[in-house]
Coordinates of C-alpha atoms in Angstrom, one line a residue:
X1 CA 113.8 27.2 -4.3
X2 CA 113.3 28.7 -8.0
X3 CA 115.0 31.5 -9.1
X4 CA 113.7 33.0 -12.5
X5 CA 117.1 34.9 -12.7
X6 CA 119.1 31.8 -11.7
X7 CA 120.9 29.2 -13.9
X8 CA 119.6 26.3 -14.7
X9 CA 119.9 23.6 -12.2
X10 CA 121.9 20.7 -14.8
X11 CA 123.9 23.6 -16.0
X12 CA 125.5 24.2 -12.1
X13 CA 126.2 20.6 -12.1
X14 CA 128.0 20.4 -14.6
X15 CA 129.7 23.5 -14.3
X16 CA 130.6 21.9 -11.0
X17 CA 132.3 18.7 -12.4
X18 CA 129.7 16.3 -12.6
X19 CA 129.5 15.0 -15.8
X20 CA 127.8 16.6 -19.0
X21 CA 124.7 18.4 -18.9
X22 CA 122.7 15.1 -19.8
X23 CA 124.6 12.9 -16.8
X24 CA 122.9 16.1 -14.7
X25 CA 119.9 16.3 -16.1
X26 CA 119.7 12.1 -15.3
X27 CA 120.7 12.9 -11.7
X28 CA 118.2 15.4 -11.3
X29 CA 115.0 12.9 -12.4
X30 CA 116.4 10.1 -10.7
X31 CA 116.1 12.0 -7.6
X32 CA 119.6 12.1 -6.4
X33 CA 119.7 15.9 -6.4
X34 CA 118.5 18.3 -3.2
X35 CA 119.0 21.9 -3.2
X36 CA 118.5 23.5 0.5
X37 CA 117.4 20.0 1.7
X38 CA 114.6 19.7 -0.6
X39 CA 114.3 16.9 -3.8
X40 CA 114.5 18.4 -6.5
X41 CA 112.7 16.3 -9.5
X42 CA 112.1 18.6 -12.5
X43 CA 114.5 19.7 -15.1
X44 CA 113.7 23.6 -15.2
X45 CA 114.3 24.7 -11.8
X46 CA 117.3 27.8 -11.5
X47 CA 118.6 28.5 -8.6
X48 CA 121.4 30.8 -7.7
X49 CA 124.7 29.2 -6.8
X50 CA 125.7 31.5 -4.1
X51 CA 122.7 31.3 -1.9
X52 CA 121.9 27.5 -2.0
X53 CA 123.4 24.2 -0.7
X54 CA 123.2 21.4 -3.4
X55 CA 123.7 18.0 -2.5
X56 CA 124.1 15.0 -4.9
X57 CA 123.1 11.2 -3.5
X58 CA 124.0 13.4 0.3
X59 CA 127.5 14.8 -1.0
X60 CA 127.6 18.6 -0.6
X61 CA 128.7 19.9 -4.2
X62 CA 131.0 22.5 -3.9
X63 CA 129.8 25.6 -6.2
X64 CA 132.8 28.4 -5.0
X65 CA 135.7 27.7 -7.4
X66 CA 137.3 30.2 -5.1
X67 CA 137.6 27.9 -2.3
X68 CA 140.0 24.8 -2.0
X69 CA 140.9 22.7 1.0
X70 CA 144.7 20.9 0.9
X71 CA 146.0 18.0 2.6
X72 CA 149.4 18.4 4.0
X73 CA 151.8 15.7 5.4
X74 CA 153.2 17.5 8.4
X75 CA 156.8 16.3 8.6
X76 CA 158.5 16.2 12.5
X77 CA 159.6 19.5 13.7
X78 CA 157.2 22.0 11.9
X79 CA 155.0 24.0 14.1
X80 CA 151.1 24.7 13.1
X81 CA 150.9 28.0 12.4
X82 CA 151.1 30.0 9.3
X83 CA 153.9 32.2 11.2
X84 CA 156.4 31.8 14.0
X85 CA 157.8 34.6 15.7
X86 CA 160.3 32.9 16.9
X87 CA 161.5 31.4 13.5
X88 CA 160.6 27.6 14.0
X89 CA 159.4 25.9 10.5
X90 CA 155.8 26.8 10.1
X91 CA 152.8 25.3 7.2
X92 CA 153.2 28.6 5.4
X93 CA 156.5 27.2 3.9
X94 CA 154.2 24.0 2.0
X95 CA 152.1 26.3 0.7
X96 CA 154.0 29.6 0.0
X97 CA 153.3 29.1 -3.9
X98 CA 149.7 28.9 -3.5
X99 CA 148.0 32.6 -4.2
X100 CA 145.2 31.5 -1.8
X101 CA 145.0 33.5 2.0
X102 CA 145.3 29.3 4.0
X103 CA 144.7 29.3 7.7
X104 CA 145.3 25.9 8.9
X105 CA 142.2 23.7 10.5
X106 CA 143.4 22.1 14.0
X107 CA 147.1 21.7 15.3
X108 CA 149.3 19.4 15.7
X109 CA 152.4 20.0 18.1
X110 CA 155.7 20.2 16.8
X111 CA 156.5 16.5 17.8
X112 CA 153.7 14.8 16.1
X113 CA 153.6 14.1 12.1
X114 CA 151.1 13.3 9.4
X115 CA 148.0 14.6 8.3
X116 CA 146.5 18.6 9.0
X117 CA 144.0 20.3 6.8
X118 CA 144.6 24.1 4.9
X119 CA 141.9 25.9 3.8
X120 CA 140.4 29.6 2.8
X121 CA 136.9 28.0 3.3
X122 CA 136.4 29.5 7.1
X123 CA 132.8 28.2 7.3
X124 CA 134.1 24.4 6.6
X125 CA 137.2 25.4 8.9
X126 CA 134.6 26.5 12.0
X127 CA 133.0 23.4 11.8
X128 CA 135.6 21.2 11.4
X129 CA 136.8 22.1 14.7
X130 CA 133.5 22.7 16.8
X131 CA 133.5 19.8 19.1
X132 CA 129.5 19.5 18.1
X133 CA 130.5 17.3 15.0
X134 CA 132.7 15.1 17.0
X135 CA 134.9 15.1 13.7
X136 CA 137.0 11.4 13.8
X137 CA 141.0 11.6 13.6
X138 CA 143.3 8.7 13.6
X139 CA 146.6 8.6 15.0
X140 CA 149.2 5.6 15.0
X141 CA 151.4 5.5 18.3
X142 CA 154.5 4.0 19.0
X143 CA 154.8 3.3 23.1
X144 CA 157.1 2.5 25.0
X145 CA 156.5 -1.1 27.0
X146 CA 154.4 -4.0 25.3
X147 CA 150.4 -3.1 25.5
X148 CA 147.9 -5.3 26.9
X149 CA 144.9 -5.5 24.9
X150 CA 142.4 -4.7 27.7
X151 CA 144.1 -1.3 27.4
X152 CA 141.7 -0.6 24.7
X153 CA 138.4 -1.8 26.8
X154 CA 139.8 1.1 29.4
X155 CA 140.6 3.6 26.5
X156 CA 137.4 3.4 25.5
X157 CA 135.5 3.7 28.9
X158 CA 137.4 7.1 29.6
X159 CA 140.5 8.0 31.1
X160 CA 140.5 11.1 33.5
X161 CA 142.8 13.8 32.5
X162 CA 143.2 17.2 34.5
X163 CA 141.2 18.8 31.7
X164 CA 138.9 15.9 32.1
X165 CA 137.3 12.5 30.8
X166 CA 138.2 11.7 27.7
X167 CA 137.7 8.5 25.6
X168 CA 138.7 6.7 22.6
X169 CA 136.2 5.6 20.0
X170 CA 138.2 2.6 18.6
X171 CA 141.6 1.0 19.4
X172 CA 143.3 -1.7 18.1
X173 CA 147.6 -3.2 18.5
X174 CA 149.3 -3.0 15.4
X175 CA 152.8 -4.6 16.1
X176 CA 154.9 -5.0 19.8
X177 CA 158.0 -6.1 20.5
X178 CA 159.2 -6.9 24.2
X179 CA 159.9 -2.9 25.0
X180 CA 157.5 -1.1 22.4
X181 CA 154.2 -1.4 21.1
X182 CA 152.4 0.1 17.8
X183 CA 148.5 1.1 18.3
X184 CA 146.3 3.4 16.2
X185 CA 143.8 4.8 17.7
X186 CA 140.3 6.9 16.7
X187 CA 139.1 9.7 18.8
X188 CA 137.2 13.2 18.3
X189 CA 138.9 15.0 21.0
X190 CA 140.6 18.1 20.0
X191 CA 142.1 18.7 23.1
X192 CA 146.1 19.6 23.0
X193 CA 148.3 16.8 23.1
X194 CA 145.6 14.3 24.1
X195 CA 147.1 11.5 22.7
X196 CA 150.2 11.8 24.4
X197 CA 148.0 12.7 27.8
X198 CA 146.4 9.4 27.5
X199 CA 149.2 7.2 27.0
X200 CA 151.4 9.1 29.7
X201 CA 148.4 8.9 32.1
X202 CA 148.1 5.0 31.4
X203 CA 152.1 4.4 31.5
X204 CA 153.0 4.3 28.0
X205 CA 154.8 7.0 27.1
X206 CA 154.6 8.3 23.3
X207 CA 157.8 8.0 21.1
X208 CA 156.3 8.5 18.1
X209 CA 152.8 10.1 16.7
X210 CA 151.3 10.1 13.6
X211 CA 148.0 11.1 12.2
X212 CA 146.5 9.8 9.3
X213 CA 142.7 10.4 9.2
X214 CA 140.6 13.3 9.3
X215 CA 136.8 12.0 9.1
X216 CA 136.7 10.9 5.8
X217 CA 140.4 12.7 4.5
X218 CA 143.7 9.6 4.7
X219 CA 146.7 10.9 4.2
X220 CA 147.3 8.1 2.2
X221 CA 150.9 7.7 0.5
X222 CA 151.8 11.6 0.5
X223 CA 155.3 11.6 1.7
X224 CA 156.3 14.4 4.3
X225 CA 156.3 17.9 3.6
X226 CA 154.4 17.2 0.4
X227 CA 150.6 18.7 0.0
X228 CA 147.1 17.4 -2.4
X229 CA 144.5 19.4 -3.1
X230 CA 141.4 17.6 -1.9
X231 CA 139.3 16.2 -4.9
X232 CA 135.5 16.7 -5.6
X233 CA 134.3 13.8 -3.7
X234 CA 136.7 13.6 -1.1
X235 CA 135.4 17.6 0.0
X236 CA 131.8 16.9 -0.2
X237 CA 132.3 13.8 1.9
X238 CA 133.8 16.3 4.4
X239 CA 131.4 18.8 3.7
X240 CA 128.4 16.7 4.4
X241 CA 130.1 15.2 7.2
X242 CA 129.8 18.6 9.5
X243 CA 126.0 19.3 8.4
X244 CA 127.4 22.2 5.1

C-alpha cells in the first residue's frame, strides 16, 4: 500500500478531520487505521488519497472534499425528483443554493414525508440502493382501525404482494385509539409504495407516512423542508455500512 510520491498517512487524517497530526499518528500505532483492508501499524507509510479506502476503528474516512451527502426532511406534497415536467414541487427547490450537481438516493411518493438522502457521491448513491446491502429504513404509519399486535408476527413472516413476498424486519405499536393505530416499522425493501402495499393488503389503510431512518442516518429534529449536511461520522457509518 506505500506510495513514495504519496502523503503521509497522519497527514490525510488530519487533513480529513481527525484530530491533529499527533491524535493520527496515536491512531495509526494503536492499530485503529486500515487502508485497502489492511492494518496499517507504522508511522511512515504514504499512500495516495485518491486510490485508497481508509478506514478508522471500521468507519470509512471520507478523503473527496468534493463530495457531500444531505439529509432532507421531505415535507407532504413534494415529488422526488430533481425536476417535474409537470410543475409539481420537486427536492431541487431545498437545495437550489447548493453549487453541487445532487441527484437524490431512493424515492419517496408524493404522499409520504420525512427523511431522503441528496448526494453527488454516485458510488455511495449505487449502493445505497442495490437491494444487495439490504439498507434498513424506518417508517412510522398512522392506520386506520386499531392493530392487533400479532400483526407484527405476520409482518414479519411475509406478506404476498403482486410484485411478491415481502417482509418486515421489526415492528412494534406506538399509540391506538378505537379507529386508528400508530406503528413504526423497519424494512429494506425498496419496492414503490411498499409500505402502503402491506398495510392495504392486511386491511389497514395508510393515512399517514413518515420516514425517519436510513441505516444509520435519523432525521432527528429537522423540521420539514429544511436540509443537514451529513457530519464526518454520521457518512462513514453509512459508508461502511454498504461495503465503501
Amino acid at each position: 500500500m506505500h506510495d513514495p510520491e504519496g502523503v503521509r498517512l497522519q497527514k490525510v487524517l488530519a487533513t480529513a478531520g481527525l484530530g491533529s497530526r499527533r491524535a493520527c499518528e496515536d491512531l495509526i500505532t494503536a492499530g485503529r487505521v486500515t487502508v485497502d483492508g489492511v492494518p496499517v501499524l507504522e508511522l511512515g507509510v504514504r499512500v495516495d488519497p485518491a486510490k485508497v479506502a481508509i478506514h478508522v476503528d471500521g468507519m470509512r474516512v471520507q478523503l473527496d472534499t468534493s463530495m457531500v451527502t444531505i439529509a432532507l426532511n421531505k415535507p407532504l406534497g413534494v415529488v422526488s425528483t430533481m425536476h417535474d415536467p409537470d410543475g409539481r414541487p420537486s427536492l431541487a427547490e431545498f437545495v437550489k443554493n447548493r453549487e453541487e450537481r445532487l441527484f437524490h438516493v431512493g424515492r419517496l411518493d408524493a404522499e409520504t414525508e420525512g427523511l431522503i438522502l441528496l448526494t453527488n457521491d454516485g458510488e455511495l448513491a449505487n449502493r445505497l440502493a442495490h437491494p444487495s446491502h439490504e439498507v434498513p429504513k424506518t417508517y412510522f404509519a398512522e392506520v386506520e382501525g386499531r392493530v392487533h399486535p400479532s400483526l407484527g408476527k405476520q409482518l414479519q413472516k411475509g406478506i404476498e404482494l403482486e410484485d411478491g413476498l415481502v417482509t418486515v424486519d421489526s415492528f412494534r405499536i406506538v399509540d391506538q385509539t378505537a379507529q386508528a393505530s400508530l406503528v413504526e416499522l423497519v424494512l429494506h425493501e425498496g419496492r414503490n409504495r411498499v409500505v402502503r402495499r402491506i398495510f392495504d393488503e392486511v386491511g389497514f389503510p395508510v393515512t399517514r407516512l413518515v420516514r425517519t431512518q436510513i441505516g444509520p442516518i435519523k432525521l432527528g429534529d429537522l423540521r420539514p423542508g429544511r436540509t443537514r449536511v451529513l457530519g464526518k461520522t454520521e457518512l462513514g457509518t453509512l459508508m461502511a455500512l454498504v461495503g465503501m
